[in-house]
Short mmCIF file of C-alpha atoms and ligand atoms in Angstrom, two decimals:
data_model
loop_
_atom_site.label_atom_id
_atom_site.label_comp_id
_atom_site.label_asym_id
_atom_site.label_seq_id
_atom_site.Cartn_x
_atom_site.Cartn_y
_atom_site.Cartn_z
CA MET A 1 -8.04 -26.01 5.78
CA SER A 2 -5.87 -26.41 2.72
CA ARG A 3 -6.89 -23.18 1.16
CA TYR A 4 -4.77 -21.33 3.68
CA TYR A 5 -1.53 -22.69 2.14
CA THR A 6 1.36 -20.24 1.93
CA ALA A 7 2.28 -19.47 -1.56
CA ARG A 8 3.38 -16.19 -2.83
CA ILE A 9 3.23 -15.18 -6.37
CA ILE A 10 4.40 -12.04 -8.03
CA PHE A 11 3.89 -10.81 -11.57
CA HIS A 12 6.44 -8.38 -12.50
CA ASN A 13 7.22 -6.63 -15.77
CA THR A 14 7.36 -3.31 -17.55
CA ILE A 15 4.45 -1.80 -19.45
CA LEU A 16 4.55 0.17 -22.60
CA GLY A 17 2.37 3.23 -22.44
CA LEU A 18 0.05 4.68 -24.96
CA PRO A 19 -1.20 8.08 -23.79
CA LEU A 20 -1.77 7.40 -20.12
CA ARG A 21 -3.39 9.84 -17.93
CA VAL A 22 -3.71 9.42 -14.16
CA GLY A 23 -5.28 12.49 -12.85
CA ALA A 24 -4.14 14.46 -9.80
CA GLY A 25 -6.98 16.81 -9.87
CA ARG A 26 -7.11 20.28 -11.41
CA ALA A 27 -4.67 22.93 -10.48
CA ASP A 28 -6.87 25.80 -11.52
CA PHE A 29 -6.75 28.14 -8.67
CA ASP A 30 -5.30 30.91 -10.77
CA PRO A 31 -8.21 32.43 -12.60
CA THR A 32 -5.96 33.94 -15.39
CA SER A 33 -4.46 30.64 -16.34
CA LEU A 34 -6.10 27.69 -18.17
CA ALA A 35 -7.52 24.83 -16.12
CA LYS A 36 -4.86 22.06 -15.84
CA ASP A 37 -5.47 18.51 -15.37
CA GLN A 38 -2.28 17.02 -14.34
CA VAL A 39 -0.67 13.63 -14.25
CA LEU A 40 -0.21 12.37 -10.71
CA LYS A 41 3.51 12.61 -9.69
CA ASP A 42 5.55 11.61 -6.75
CA SER A 43 7.74 13.90 -4.65
CA GLN A 44 10.57 13.66 -7.27
CA GLY A 45 8.20 14.65 -9.97
CA ARG A 46 7.97 11.25 -11.56
CA PRO A 47 4.56 10.18 -12.88
CA VAL A 48 2.99 7.47 -10.77
CA ILE A 49 0.19 4.98 -11.39
CA PRO A 50 -1.02 4.19 -7.89
CA GLY A 51 -1.49 0.54 -6.97
CA SER A 52 -5.08 1.52 -5.86
CA SER A 53 -5.68 2.55 -9.43
CA TRP A 54 -4.51 -0.88 -10.73
CA LYS A 55 -6.64 -2.62 -8.07
CA GLY A 56 -9.74 -0.58 -9.33
CA VAL A 57 -9.05 -1.47 -12.89
CA PHE A 58 -8.49 -5.24 -12.10
CA ARG A 59 -11.65 -5.45 -9.93
CA SER A 60 -14.04 -3.80 -12.40
CA ALA A 61 -12.69 -5.68 -15.32
CA SER A 62 -12.81 -9.01 -13.52
CA GLU A 63 -16.30 -8.45 -12.51
CA ARG A 64 -17.38 -8.78 -16.24
CA ILE A 65 -15.33 -11.96 -16.59
CA ALA A 66 -16.87 -13.50 -13.49
CA LYS A 67 -20.43 -12.63 -14.62
CA GLY A 68 -19.62 -13.97 -18.00
CA ARG A 69 -18.94 -17.36 -16.25
CA GLY A 70 -22.14 -17.21 -14.33
CA LEU A 71 -20.50 -16.43 -11.07
CA GLU A 72 -22.11 -14.37 -8.36
CA VAL A 73 -19.97 -11.34 -7.79
CA CYS A 74 -20.34 -7.96 -6.07
CA THR A 75 -19.05 -4.56 -7.06
CA GLY A 76 -17.12 -4.17 -3.77
CA LEU A 77 -18.54 -0.64 -3.35
CA SER A 78 -19.85 0.51 -0.09
CA LYS A 79 -23.29 -1.02 0.74
CA ASP A 80 -22.91 -3.47 -2.18
CA THR A 81 -20.30 -5.84 -0.83
CA CYS A 82 -21.22 -9.48 -0.46
CA LEU A 83 -21.36 -9.42 3.41
CA GLU A 84 -23.74 -6.35 3.22
CA ARG A 85 -25.89 -7.88 0.50
CA ARG A 86 -26.43 -10.97 2.70
CA ARG A 87 -26.62 -9.00 5.91
CA LYS A 88 -23.68 -10.71 7.34
CA ASP A 89 -21.60 -7.54 7.87
CA ARG A 90 -22.60 -7.12 11.62
CA GLU A 91 -22.01 -10.81 12.51
CA PHE A 92 -18.68 -10.75 10.67
CA GLN A 93 -17.57 -7.55 12.46
CA ASN A 94 -18.55 -9.11 15.81
CA LEU A 95 -16.45 -12.23 15.10
CA ILE A 96 -13.42 -10.50 13.69
CA GLU A 97 -11.26 -11.23 16.81
CA ARG A 98 -12.18 -14.87 16.42
CA PRO A 99 -10.64 -15.89 13.08
CA ASP A 100 -11.68 -19.58 13.52
CA GLN A 101 -15.33 -18.44 13.16
CA ALA A 102 -14.87 -15.30 11.01
CA LEU A 103 -12.98 -16.89 8.30
CA PRO A 104 -15.44 -19.72 7.45
CA LEU A 105 -18.33 -17.14 7.63
CA PHE A 106 -16.35 -14.84 5.28
CA TRP A 107 -15.51 -17.85 2.91
CA ASP A 108 -19.04 -18.99 2.51
CA ASN A 109 -20.65 -15.51 2.08
CA THR A 110 -18.29 -13.79 -0.31
CA CYS A 111 -17.57 -13.89 -3.91
CA ILE A 112 -14.21 -14.42 -5.67
CA ASN A 113 -13.67 -10.60 -5.90
CA CYS A 114 -14.10 -10.15 -2.15
CA LYS A 115 -11.54 -12.77 -1.64
CA VAL A 116 -9.08 -11.58 -4.28
CA PHE A 117 -9.35 -7.89 -3.90
CA GLY A 118 -10.59 -7.52 -0.34
CA THR A 119 -13.67 -5.97 1.25
CA MET A 120 -14.60 -4.40 4.67
CA SER A 121 -12.04 -5.21 7.24
CA VAL A 122 -10.46 -7.92 5.05
CA ILE A 123 -7.28 -7.48 3.13
CA GLY A 124 -7.48 -9.18 -0.25
CA ALA A 125 -5.04 -11.82 -1.55
CA VAL A 126 -3.58 -9.47 -4.12
CA SER A 127 -1.75 -6.16 -3.54
CA PHE A 128 -0.57 -3.93 -6.28
CA LEU A 129 2.47 -1.73 -6.20
CA ASP A 130 2.65 1.80 -7.49
CA SER A 131 3.97 1.87 -11.03
CA TYR A 132 6.83 4.34 -11.92
CA PRO A 133 8.83 5.05 -15.09
CA VAL A 134 11.58 2.29 -15.43
CA SER A 135 14.21 5.05 -15.68
CA PRO A 136 14.21 8.85 -16.32
CA ASN A 137 14.89 8.01 -20.05
CA ASP A 138 11.88 5.88 -20.22
CA TYR A 139 9.13 8.51 -20.16
CA SER A 140 8.07 11.85 -21.48
CA LEU A 141 5.07 14.00 -20.74
CA GLY A 142 2.90 15.89 -23.18
CA MET A 143 0.19 18.59 -22.73
CA ARG A 144 -2.93 18.97 -24.89
CA THR A 145 -5.52 21.73 -24.84
CA MET A 146 -9.04 20.55 -24.96
CA ILE A 147 -12.43 22.05 -24.83
CA ALA A 148 -14.70 21.16 -21.91
CA ILE A 149 -18.34 21.13 -22.80
CA SER A 150 -20.54 21.99 -19.95
CA ARG A 151 -23.04 19.10 -19.25
CA LYS A 152 -25.77 21.44 -18.22
CA GLU A 153 -25.78 23.95 -21.10
CA GLY A 154 -24.29 21.49 -23.62
CA ALA A 155 -22.30 24.31 -24.89
CA VAL A 156 -18.91 25.84 -24.45
CA ALA A 157 -19.23 28.42 -21.78
CA GLY A 158 -17.10 30.13 -19.24
CA LYS A 159 -13.74 28.46 -18.56
CA ALA A 160 -14.01 26.06 -21.39
CA LEU A 161 -10.31 25.31 -22.13
CA VAL A 162 -8.61 22.66 -20.19
CA GLN A 163 -5.00 21.61 -20.53
CA ILE A 164 -4.53 17.86 -20.06
CA GLU A 165 -1.24 16.46 -19.24
CA TYR A 166 -0.47 12.92 -20.33
CA VAL A 167 2.29 10.38 -20.38
CA ASN A 168 3.44 10.00 -24.03
CA PRO A 169 3.16 6.71 -25.93
CA GLY A 170 6.35 4.69 -25.67
CA SER A 171 6.83 5.45 -22.09
CA THR A 172 7.67 2.32 -20.08
CA PHE A 173 6.56 1.85 -16.40
CA THR A 174 7.09 -0.86 -13.84
CA PHE A 175 4.18 -3.09 -12.91
CA LYS A 176 4.00 -5.50 -10.01
CA PHE A 177 1.53 -7.32 -8.05
CA ARG A 178 1.73 -9.88 -5.35
CA GLY A 179 -0.72 -12.63 -4.42
CA VAL A 180 -0.83 -14.60 -1.29
CA ASN A 181 -2.41 -17.94 -1.25
CA LEU A 182 -3.55 -17.63 -4.87
CA PRO A 183 -4.99 -20.76 -6.36
CA ASN A 184 -3.95 -21.45 -9.92
CA TYR A 185 -7.56 -20.72 -11.07
CA VAL A 186 -7.20 -17.23 -9.68
CA ILE A 187 -4.08 -16.69 -11.51
CA GLY A 188 -6.05 -17.66 -14.67
CA TYR A 189 -8.77 -15.16 -13.68
CA LEU A 190 -6.34 -12.40 -13.27
CA THR A 191 -4.45 -13.40 -16.57
CA LEU A 192 -7.82 -12.92 -18.30
CA VAL A 193 -7.80 -9.32 -17.01
CA MET A 194 -4.21 -8.83 -18.11
CA GLY A 195 -5.08 -10.17 -21.56
CA ASP A 196 -7.98 -7.58 -21.75
CA ILE A 197 -5.57 -4.81 -20.77
CA HIS A 198 -2.94 -5.99 -23.25
CA GLN A 199 -5.43 -6.15 -26.01
CA GLY A 200 -6.65 -2.52 -25.19
CA LEU A 201 -10.04 -3.73 -24.16
CA VAL A 202 -9.50 -2.40 -20.71
CA GLN A 203 -7.84 1.03 -20.24
CA ILE A 204 -6.32 2.73 -17.21
CA GLY A 205 -6.58 6.29 -15.97
CA GLY A 206 -8.92 9.06 -17.21
CA HIS A 207 -10.29 10.19 -20.51
CA LYS A 208 -10.74 6.64 -21.71
CA SER A 209 -13.22 7.68 -24.37
CA ARG A 210 -10.55 9.75 -25.94
CA GLY A 211 -8.28 6.81 -26.32
CA PHE A 212 -6.09 7.49 -23.32
CA GLY A 213 -4.96 4.82 -21.00
CA GLN A 214 -4.05 1.90 -23.39
CA VAL A 215 -1.15 -0.01 -22.19
CA ARG A 216 0.69 -3.18 -23.22
CA PHE A 217 2.66 -5.71 -21.14
CA LYS A 218 6.17 -5.60 -22.55
CA ARG A 219 7.92 -8.09 -20.41
CA LEU A 220 6.28 -10.46 -17.91
CA LYS A 221 7.41 -12.84 -15.28
CA LEU A 222 5.61 -14.97 -12.66
CA THR A 223 7.57 -16.17 -9.61
CA ASN A 224 6.30 -18.64 -7.24
CA TRP A 225 7.27 -19.50 -3.69
CA GLY A 226 5.89 -22.40 -1.70
CA ALA A 227 2.95 -24.38 -2.73
CA THR A 228 1.93 -24.68 -6.59
CA LYS A 229 -1.58 -25.79 -5.73
CA VAL A 230 -3.98 -24.08 -3.29
CA GLY A 231 -7.09 -25.67 -1.89
CA GLU A 232 -9.06 -28.79 -2.84
CA GLU A 233 -10.95 -27.17 -5.73
CA ASP A 234 -7.64 -26.06 -7.42
CA VAL A 235 -6.10 -27.64 -10.38
CA ASP A 236 -2.46 -28.55 -11.13
CA VAL A 237 -0.54 -26.36 -13.60
CA THR A 238 3.06 -26.74 -14.71
CA PHE A 239 4.59 -23.31 -15.61
CA LYS A 240 8.02 -21.85 -16.30
CA TYR A 241 8.16 -19.75 -13.09
CA GLY A 242 10.77 -17.08 -12.92
CA GLU A 243 11.25 -16.96 -16.67
CA GLU A 244 10.83 -13.51 -18.15
CA MET A 245 8.93 -13.51 -21.49
CA ASP A 246 7.57 -10.99 -23.79
CA GLY A 247 3.96 -10.02 -23.09
CA ASP A 248 2.40 -12.01 -25.92
CA SER A 249 4.44 -15.23 -25.18
CA PHE A 250 3.75 -14.89 -21.45
CA LEU A 251 0.13 -14.42 -21.85
CA ASN A 252 -0.07 -17.27 -24.37
CA GLU A 253 1.82 -19.59 -21.94
CA ALA A 254 -0.33 -18.47 -19.05
CA GLN A 255 -3.44 -19.81 -20.89
CA LYS A 256 -2.70 -22.92 -18.77
CA PHE A 257 -3.97 -20.93 -15.71
CA VAL A 258 -6.89 -19.66 -17.72
CA GLU A 259 -7.93 -23.27 -18.40
CA ALA A 260 -7.72 -23.90 -14.67
CA PHE A 261 -10.17 -21.09 -14.13
CA LYS A 262 -12.50 -22.29 -16.90
CA ASN A 263 -12.59 -25.90 -15.38
CA VAL A 264 -12.76 -25.16 -11.71
CA LYS A 265 -16.03 -25.65 -9.80
CA ILE A 266 -16.28 -22.52 -7.60
CA GLN A 267 -18.43 -23.43 -4.55
CA TYR A 268 -18.70 -19.94 -3.05
CA PRO A 269 -20.65 -17.87 -2.25
CA LYS A 270 -22.94 -20.45 -0.80
CA LYS A 271 -26.47 -20.19 -2.13
CA SER A 272 -28.26 -17.63 -0.08
CA HIS A 273 -31.37 -18.68 1.87
CA LEU A 274 -32.77 -15.18 2.06
ZN1 ZN B 1 -18.17 -9.80 -3.08
#
C-alpha cells in the first residue's frame, strides 16, 4: 500500500518565548515558605518544554481545525479514542501481532489524529523532541507572586500567595519534530496549528488565561528525505526543502501544504455502521 512509503520530515527551528510556563508541580513542602510553582527543568537546571507537552498542544489545537473541516476526529483521551468509540479496540489488540490485518483495521477505523499523534498501542507518525534554550545566554527566568483564589470559598484564604516561576519574554528555545510517512496534506494540517501558535491563538504551558505561553517561530526549516508524496489521496507540492526561513516567510511558503490539506478528500474513518 502506497501510504506506507518511507519519507522523513523534520521541522526544526528556534522559538521566541513570551512568558512561558511549564509547571513542574508545587514545591510547597515547607509550611513557612510561599507555595512555589516552578518551571520544569532538566538535571542541569535548564528549563525544558517536554515533547509530550508539544504533542498535547498540537493534538488539541488540530482537533478544532479538523472539526472545522467537517472531519470526524476523536480527543485521543482514554475511552474516547476512535477504536474505543467504534468498539474495535479488542479486535485490534487481538490482531496486533498480525500487522497485515491490524493495519487495515486501524486505517479504516481511526481519524487523522489517531494516525498522526498515535493512540492505544500505536505510535503516531509524528514525534516531538524536548525543547531547550538554544544557549545559556538565550533565556532568563522570572518569578511573580500571585494570589490564589480558593474555588470553594471564592475568597482568599489560608495559603493564598503563590510564587510562579516563568521563562522571560525574549528567551529562545529549540523546537523540532519528526514525521514518518507524512503526506503533504498532513504537513499542511500541522502547518495550520503552527500558524495558530505563531499568531498567539494557541498557547503552551500553564496559566494561559494570564497571557503566559505565547511563542513565535523565529526560524523554520523543513527537511525531507525520501518520497515527496505519500499515498494515493495525497497531492504534489513543490517546496524549498532544507532552506531556513524566518517564521513568517516559512509559514507563508508552507501555505502550499495548507492548500493540499484543504483540497484532499480524506476517506477515513470509514462511515460507521453502528
Ligand atoms: Zn481518533
